[in-house]
Amino acid sequence: MIIKKIDIDENTKIYISKVFSSKENDILEGLRLTDLENDILSKASNKNYRLQFLSVRKLLSIVSKGSRISYNNGIPFLVDESRNISISHTANYVGIALSDVNVGLDIQNIDTDRIYRIRDKFINEGEEEFIKDRSCANIIWTSKEAIYKLMKIKGLSLKDNIIIKSFDKKEKTCQAIVRFKGLEFMLYLNYFFYGNNVISLVKTNKYIPKK
């Protein structure tokens, strides 16, 4: 299996791979799940989600041997707290971001019109100028999803609270502001294309207050 590694900087890495197999037992070979992971899997009926869930664990076992994922209110973290982690999956791809600072990762398959068709749900009036085509809609979507994962603030609205201020297709960067209950946070993102996906990554070493 090919694993794509993207070095953001010395301390922040992204790892992307296809779902490891269409058979769960093949992915489980050599993989030991925690009781929590087995419990999550037992409650999941969607085949694609199950394969993505297992593939994330398989990918982590390869790029960071011995690391384990747990959850706090649905938010993933490494049990040994050695680094921060963000995970994402779409269609037949999964991804992990590992960093010494707070990090958010999102991946989106760009082969369908789904995100473009629902753009009114996450695009505000000031961002309409950026939406030139389906690709732009997916970039804005993944950028906002990555920020949402980074902030970890309940009730944060992609449309109303996360505002994309600039969008540079040449440099593949975005600048965004998060405004929520008196909080104002400036963030910078990188995005990439790999296969039929767009990948957005945001990181910050700033303290993020939990509103």
GROMACS .gro file of C-alpha atoms in nm, residues 76-179:
model
  104
   76PRO     CA    1  -0.951   1.190   1.890
   77PHE     CA    2  -0.625   1.209   2.081
   78LEU     CA    3  -0.316   0.992   2.123
   79VAL     CA    4  -0.323   0.797   2.446
   80ASP     CA    5   0.046   0.868   2.521
   81GLU     CA    6  -0.012   1.240   2.443
   82SER     CA    7   0.319   1.246   2.255
   83ARG     CA    8   0.169   1.456   1.974
   84ASN     CA    9  -0.157   1.606   1.860
   85ILE     CA   10  -0.357   1.412   1.603
   86SER     CA   11  -0.633   1.488   1.356
   87ILE     CA   12  -0.793   1.223   1.137
   88SER     CA   13  -1.014   1.230   0.829
   89HIS     CA   14  -1.158   0.995   0.569
   90THR     CA   15  -1.352   1.020   0.246
   91ALA     CA   16  -1.465   0.756  -0.002
   92ASN     CA   17  -1.165   0.518  -0.030
   93TYR     CA   18  -0.899   0.741   0.131
   94VAL     CA   19  -0.796   0.803   0.492
   95GLY     CA   20  -0.556   1.053   0.645
   96ILE     CA   21  -0.376   1.139   0.967
   97ALA     CA   22  -0.203   1.459   1.072
   98LEU     CA   23   0.049   1.443   1.356
   99SER     CA   24   0.197   1.756   1.512
  100ASP     CA   25   0.356   1.906   1.820
  101VAL     CA   26   0.096   2.186   1.801
  102ASN     CA   27  -0.283   2.196   1.766
  103VAL     CA   28  -0.381   2.063   1.425
  104GLY     CA   29  -0.689   2.006   1.209
  105LEU     CA   30  -0.708   1.791   0.894
  106ASP     CA   31  -0.983   1.730   0.644
  107ILE     CA   32  -0.997   1.531   0.319
  108GLN     CA   33  -1.273   1.546   0.061
  109ASN     CA   34  -1.329   1.349  -0.257
  110ILE     CA   35  -1.381   1.594  -0.545
  111ASP     CA   36  -1.537   1.357  -0.798
  112THR     CA   37  -1.896   1.446  -0.705
  113ASP     CA   38  -2.105   1.764  -0.695
  114ARG     CA   39  -2.231   1.698  -0.342
  115ILE     CA   40  -2.031   1.972  -0.165
  116TYR     CA   41  -2.097   2.224  -0.442
  117ARG     CA   42  -2.471   2.152  -0.423
  118ILE     CA   43  -2.485   2.219  -0.046
  119ARG     CA   44  -2.258   2.525  -0.056
  120ASP     CA   45  -2.531   2.751   0.083
  121LYS     CA   46  -2.504   2.562   0.409
  122PHE     CA   47  -2.143   2.666   0.473
  123ILE     CA   48  -2.065   2.962   0.244
  124ASN     CA   49  -2.146   3.310   0.377
  125GLU     CA   50  -2.210   3.618   0.165
  126GLY     CA   51  -1.851   3.743   0.183
  127GLU     CA   52  -1.713   3.413   0.050
  128GLU     CA   53  -1.932   3.382  -0.260
  129GLU     CA   54  -1.663   3.549  -0.474
  130PHE     CA   55  -1.431   3.252  -0.407
  131ILE     CA   56  -1.673   2.988  -0.538
  132LYS     CA   57  -1.581   2.975  -0.906
  133ASP     CA   58  -1.638   2.603  -0.952
  134ARG     CA   59  -1.676   2.267  -0.778
  135SER     CA   60  -1.307   2.255  -0.686
  136CYS     CA   61  -1.323   2.588  -0.502
  137ALA     CA   62  -1.627   2.475  -0.304
  138ASN     CA   63  -1.440   2.164  -0.189
  139ILE     CA   64  -1.137   2.369  -0.085
  140ILE     CA   65  -1.352   2.604   0.126
  141TRP     CA   66  -1.540   2.307   0.274
  142THR     CA   67  -1.228   2.117   0.378
  143SER     CA   68  -1.068   2.436   0.512
  144LYS     CA   69  -1.366   2.504   0.734
  145GLU     CA   70  -1.391   2.142   0.844
  146ALA     CA   71  -1.020   2.141   0.934
  147ILE     CA   72  -1.067   2.459   1.138
  148TYR     CA   73  -1.370   2.310   1.314
  149LYS     CA   74  -1.159   2.009   1.415
  150LEU     CA   75  -0.878   2.235   1.531
  151MET     CA   76  -1.098   2.461   1.744
  152LYS     CA   77  -1.295   2.182   1.916
  153ILE     CA   78  -1.565   2.428   2.019
  154LYS     CA   79  -1.920   2.298   2.045
  155GLY     CA   80  -2.172   2.502   1.850
  156LEU     CA   81  -1.922   2.654   1.607
  157SER     CA   82  -2.096   2.726   1.275
  158LEU     CA   83  -1.908   2.668   0.950
  159LYS     CA   84  -2.115   2.938   0.780
  160ASP     CA   85  -2.147   3.204   1.049
  161ASN     CA   86  -1.838   3.166   1.268
  162ILE     CA   87  -1.562   3.055   1.029
  163ILE     CA   88  -1.489   3.318   0.764
  164ILE     CA   89  -1.244   3.266   0.478
  165LYS     CA   90  -1.079   3.605   0.420
  166SER     CA   91  -0.837   3.522   0.139
  167PHE     CA   92  -0.793   3.235  -0.100
  168ASP     CA   93  -0.476   3.194  -0.307
  169LYS     CA   94  -0.501   2.915  -0.566
  170LYS     CA   95  -0.143   2.970  -0.683
  171GLU     CA   96   0.013   2.930  -0.338
  172LYS     CA   97  -0.259   2.687  -0.226
  173THR     CA   98  -0.324   2.878   0.095
  174CYS     CA   99  -0.622   3.028   0.277
  175GLN     CA  100  -0.653   3.283   0.552
  176ALA     CA  101  -0.948   3.258   0.788
  177ILE     CA  102  -1.096   3.425   1.093
  178VAL     CA  103  -1.296   3.247   1.361
  179ARG     CA  104  -1.544   3.468   1.546
   0.00000   0.00000   0.00000
